[in-house]
Amino acid sequence: MPKNRTTLISAPFFFGETSGRRSLGTFRQRAGTAAVVLTLLSSAGHGLLGAAAADATETLTFGAAADTFVGADKPTRNNGLAASLQVDNSPIRHILMRFSVSGVGTRRITGVKLRLYNVDSSSAGGTFFRVSDNSWGETTVTWNTAPAAASTPLASLGSVATNTWYEVNLASLVTGDGIYSLRITSASTNGADYASKEGAVGVRPQLVVTVEPTADTVSPTASITAPAAGATVSGAVSVQANASDNVGVSKVDLHVDGAFHSTDSAPPYAF
C-alpha cells in the first residue's frame, strides 16, 4: 500500500469559539492554537521520502537485436532472414540470439525472462547458454563462424507445444545495462522451432526485465494560502492550500490537531 508523504505544519490558526475552542470537530478544553497539517500522497505511490511502495516494480521489454540459427549440416550457410529459429540434434542446429538492455541504470533487477513463441512442438524446448562474444552478425554468421557458448547452461525448457508462449528464467544472465547473447542447443532429434524477429508481429522473441522503480528523492511541498498565517477565525472556516511534487500529487489530506478532517485530489485544494 502507498504510504503518505508528510510535509509541513503551517503557522498556527485559531478555529472555533473564543471560549472552549472547537477545531473543526476537534474539541479543545483550553484556549490555544490548532495545528493544521497537510499530508501529500505522490502520483508515483511513494511513501516516506526516498522509499517506494514495497510491491512496486517497473517492466522493461526488449525485442531481439539479432537472432538466427546455424546448422552443422550446412556449415557455411547463413539463416539470418528466416522467420523461424530451429534448434535440433539431428541435424544439429543451434539458435543464436542477442539483446541490448538499457534503462536499468543503478536500479536492482528483480527478474529476467526470455519469452519465445513455439511454432513446432518438441519433447525438449532447448538448453540455454551464455555467449560472451557479441560481435557476430545476424546476416553473416554461420556454423563455422558462430561464437562459442559457455560450458554451464543458464536454463532449459522441457516439452513445448505449437502456438504457445514459453518463458525462460535468465536472471543469472542479465546484471544491468549492456549487450547479451545466447546460444540454444538441444539433445532431441525432434527439434523445436520458435518465431524469430523476422516472424509475425506479436509473436517475436522478447526479453522482459523487471526492476525496482526509480526512487523519488525530491521532497513534496505544501502551504496553506488561506486563512492567512496567524489569523483568528470562528465558525465554519474554508481552508485553501497549494501543493506540488516532482512526480505529481495524487491527493492532499487536511489534519487538524492530529485528526483527519478531509481530503482533496485536484487543485486548487480546498477544505
Coordinates of N, CA, C and O in Angstrom, one line a residue, residues 66-69 77-85 136-141 195-200:
A66 N 19.2 -9.2 -32.6 CA 19.6 -10.1 -33.7 C 19.2 -11.5 -33.3 O 19.3 -11.9 -32.1
D67 N 18.8 -12.3 -34.2 CA 18.6 -13.8 -34.0 C 18.7 -14.6 -35.3 O 18.4 -14.1 -36.4
T68 N 19.1 -15.8 -35.2 CA 19.3 -16.7 -36.3 C 19.5 -18.1 -35.8 O 19.5 -18.3 -34.6
F69 N 19.7 -19.0 -36.7 CA 20.1 -20.4 -36.3 C 21.2 -20.8 -37.3 O 21.3 -20.3 -38.4
R77 N 26.3 -21.8 -44.4 CA 25.0 -21.2 -44.7 C 24.6 -20.2 -43.6 O 24.7 -20.5 -42.4
N78 N 24.1 -19.0 -44.0 CA 23.5 -18.1 -43.1 C 22.0 -18.1 -43.2 O 21.4 -18.1 -44.2
N79 N 21.3 -18.0 -42.0 CA 19.9 -18.1 -41.9 C 19.3 -16.9 -41.2 O 18.2 -16.9 -40.6
G80 N 20.0 -15.7 -41.3 CA 19.6 -14.5 -40.6 C 18.2 -14.0 -40.9 O 17.7 -13.2 -40.1
L81 N 17.7 -14.2 -42.1 CA 16.4 -13.7 -42.5 C 15.3 -14.6 -42.4 O 14.1 -14.3 -42.8
A82 N 15.5 -15.8 -41.8 CA 14.5 -16.8 -41.6 C 13.4 -16.3 -40.6 O 13.7 -15.6 -39.6
A83 N 12.2 -16.7 -40.9 CA 11.0 -16.3 -40.0 C 10.9 -17.2 -38.8 O 10.1 -16.9 -37.8
S84 N 11.7 -18.3 -38.7 CA 11.7 -19.2 -37.5 C 13.1 -19.5 -37.1 O 14.0 -19.5 -37.9
L85 N 13.2 -19.9 -35.9 CA 14.5 -20.3 -35.3 C 14.4 -21.8 -35.0 O 13.6 -22.2 -34.3
W136 N 29.1 -11.3 -33.4 CA 28.5 -12.0 -34.5 C 27.5 -11.2 -35.2 O 26.7 -10.5 -34.6
G137 N 27.4 -11.4 -36.5 CA 26.4 -10.7 -37.3 C 25.2 -11.5 -37.7 O 25.4 -12.7 -38.2
E138 N 24.0 -11.0 -37.6 CA 22.8 -11.8 -37.9 C 22.8 -12.3 -39.3 O 22.4 -13.5 -39.6
T139 N 23.2 -11.5 -40.3 CA 23.1 -11.9 -41.7 C 24.4 -12.4 -42.2 O 24.6 -12.6 -43.5
T140 N 25.4 -12.6 -41.4 CA 26.7 -13.2 -41.8 C 27.2 -14.4 -41.1 O 27.9 -15.2 -41.6
V141 N 26.7 -14.6 -39.9 CA 27.2 -15.7 -39.1 C 26.8 -17.1 -39.6 O 25.7 -17.2 -40.2
A195 N 9.3 -18.6 -33.3 CA 9.2 -17.4 -34.2 C 10.4 -16.6 -33.9 O 10.9 -16.4 -32.8
S196 N 11.0 -16.0 -35.0 CA 12.1 -15.1 -34.9 C 11.7 -13.6 -35.0 O 10.5 -13.3 -35.1
K197 N 12.6 -12.7 -34.9 CA 12.3 -11.3 -35.0 C 11.8 -10.9 -36.4 O 11.2 -9.9 -36.6
E198 N 12.1 -11.8 -37.4 CA 11.5 -11.6 -38.7 C 10.1 -12.2 -38.9 O 9.6 -12.2 -40.0
G199 N 9.7 -12.9 -37.8 CA 8.4 -13.5 -37.9 C 7.2 -12.5 -37.7 O 7.4 -11.3 -37.8
A200 N 6.0 -13.0 -37.6 CA 4.8 -12.2 -37.5 C 4.9 -11.3 -36.2 O 5.4 -11.7 -35.2

